[in-house]
Coordinates of C-alpha atoms in Angstrom, one line a residue:
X1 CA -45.1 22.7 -31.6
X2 CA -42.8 20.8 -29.2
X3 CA -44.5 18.2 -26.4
X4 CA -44.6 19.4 -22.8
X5 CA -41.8 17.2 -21.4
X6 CA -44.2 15.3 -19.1
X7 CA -45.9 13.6 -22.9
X8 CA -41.8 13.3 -24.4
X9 CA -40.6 11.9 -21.5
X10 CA -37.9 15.0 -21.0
X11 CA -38.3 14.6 -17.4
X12 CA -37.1 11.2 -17.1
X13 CA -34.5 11.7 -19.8
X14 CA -32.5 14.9 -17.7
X15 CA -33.0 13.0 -14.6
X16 CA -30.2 11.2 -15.3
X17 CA -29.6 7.0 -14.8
X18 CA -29.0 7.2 -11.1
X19 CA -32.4 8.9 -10.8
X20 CA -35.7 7.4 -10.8
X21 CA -39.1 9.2 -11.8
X22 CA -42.1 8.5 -10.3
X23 CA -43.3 7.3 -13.7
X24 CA -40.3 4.9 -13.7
X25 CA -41.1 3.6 -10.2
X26 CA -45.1 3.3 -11.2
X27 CA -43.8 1.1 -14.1
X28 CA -41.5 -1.1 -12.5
X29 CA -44.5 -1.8 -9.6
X30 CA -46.8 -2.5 -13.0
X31 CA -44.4 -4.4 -14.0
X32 CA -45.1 -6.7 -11.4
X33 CA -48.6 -7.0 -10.9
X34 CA -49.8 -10.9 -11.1
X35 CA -46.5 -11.7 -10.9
X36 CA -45.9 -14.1 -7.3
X37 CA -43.8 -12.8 -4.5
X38 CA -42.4 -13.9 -1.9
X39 CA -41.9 -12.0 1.4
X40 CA -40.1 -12.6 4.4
X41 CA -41.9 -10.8 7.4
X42 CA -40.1 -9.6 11.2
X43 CA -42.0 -12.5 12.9
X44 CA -40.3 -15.5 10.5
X45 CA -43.1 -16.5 8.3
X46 CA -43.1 -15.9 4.7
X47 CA -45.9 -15.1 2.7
X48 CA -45.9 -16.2 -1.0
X49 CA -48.9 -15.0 -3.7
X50 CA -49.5 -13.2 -6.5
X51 CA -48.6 -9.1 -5.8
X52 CA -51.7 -7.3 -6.5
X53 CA -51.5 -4.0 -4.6
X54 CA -49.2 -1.8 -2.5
X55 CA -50.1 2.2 -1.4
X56 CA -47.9 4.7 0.0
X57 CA -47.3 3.5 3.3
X58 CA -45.4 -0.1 1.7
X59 CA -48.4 -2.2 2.4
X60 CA -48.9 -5.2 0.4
X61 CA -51.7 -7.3 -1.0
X62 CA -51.1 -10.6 -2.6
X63 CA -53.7 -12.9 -3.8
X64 CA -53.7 -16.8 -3.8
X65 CA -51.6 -16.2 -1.2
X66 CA -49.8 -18.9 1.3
X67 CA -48.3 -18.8 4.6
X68 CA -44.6 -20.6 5.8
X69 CA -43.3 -20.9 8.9
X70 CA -40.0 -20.5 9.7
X71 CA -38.8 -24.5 10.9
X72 CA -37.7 -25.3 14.3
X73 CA -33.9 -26.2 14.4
X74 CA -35.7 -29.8 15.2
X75 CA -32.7 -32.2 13.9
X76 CA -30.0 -29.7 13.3
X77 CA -26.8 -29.4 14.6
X78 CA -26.8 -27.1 17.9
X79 CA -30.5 -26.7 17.7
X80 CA -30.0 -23.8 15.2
X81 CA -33.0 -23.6 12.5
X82 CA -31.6 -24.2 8.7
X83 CA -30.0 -21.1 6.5
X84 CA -33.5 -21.3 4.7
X85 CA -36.4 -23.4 6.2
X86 CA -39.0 -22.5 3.1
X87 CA -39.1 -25.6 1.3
X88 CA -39.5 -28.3 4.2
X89 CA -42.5 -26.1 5.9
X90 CA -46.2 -26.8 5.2
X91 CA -47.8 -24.0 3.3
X92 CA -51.1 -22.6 5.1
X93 CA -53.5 -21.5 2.5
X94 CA -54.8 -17.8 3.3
X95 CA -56.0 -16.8 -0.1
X96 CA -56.3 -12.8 -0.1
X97 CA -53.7 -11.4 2.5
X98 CA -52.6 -7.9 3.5
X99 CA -49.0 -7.4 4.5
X100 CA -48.6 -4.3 6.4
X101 CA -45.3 -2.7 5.1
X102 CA -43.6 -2.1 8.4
X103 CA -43.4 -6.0 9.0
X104 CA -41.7 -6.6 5.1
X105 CA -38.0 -7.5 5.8
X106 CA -37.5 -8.8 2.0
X107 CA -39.2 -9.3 -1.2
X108 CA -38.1 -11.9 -3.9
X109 CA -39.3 -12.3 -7.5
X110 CA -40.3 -15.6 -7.6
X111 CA -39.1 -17.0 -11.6
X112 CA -41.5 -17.5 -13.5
X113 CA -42.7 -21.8 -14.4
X114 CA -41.3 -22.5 -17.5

């Protein structure tokens, strides 16, 4: 007796490579669990920490996680803030943080320490 095509995968296989399942989507987000991230939010800060969570409406939860702030343009020329001010900022420690989706305007992978 042949497998129902949820159990063979038959679903994923006919949807073709520029489709993706919900089963593929659920394994590339398990894919990332523990894994850090780092977010860059509307308001300039970015939040890095270890992805833990999300839910349907793109909300985030990292643990461990820390706050930058985006630098003044103290220093540069024309007063302009630098192309990326991550590393020169102060982290602020925040430990579990929720990141409501409509404030997420990129998340990075951060590579893993070798």
């Amino acid at each position: 007796m042949a497998d129902p095509p949820e159990e063979a995968g038959g679903d994923l296989a006919r949807a073709g490579p520029g489709v993706a399942g919900p089963r593929r989507g659920r394994q590339r987000l398990e894919a990332l669990l523990n894994r850090s991230l780092r977010i860059r939010m509307s308001d300039g800060r970015t939040l890095v920490g270890a992805f833990l969570c999300t839910d349907r409406q793109s909300n985030v939860i990292l643990g461990s996680a820390q706050e930058f702030l985006k630098a003044a343009g103290l220093g540069c020329p024309g007063g302009a803030p630098p192309a990326d001010a991550f590393p020169g900022s102060e982290p602020r420690v925040l430990g579990l943080a929720m990141v409501p989706g409509h404030h997420i305007v990129s998340i990075e992978v951060e590579p893993p320490y070798p």
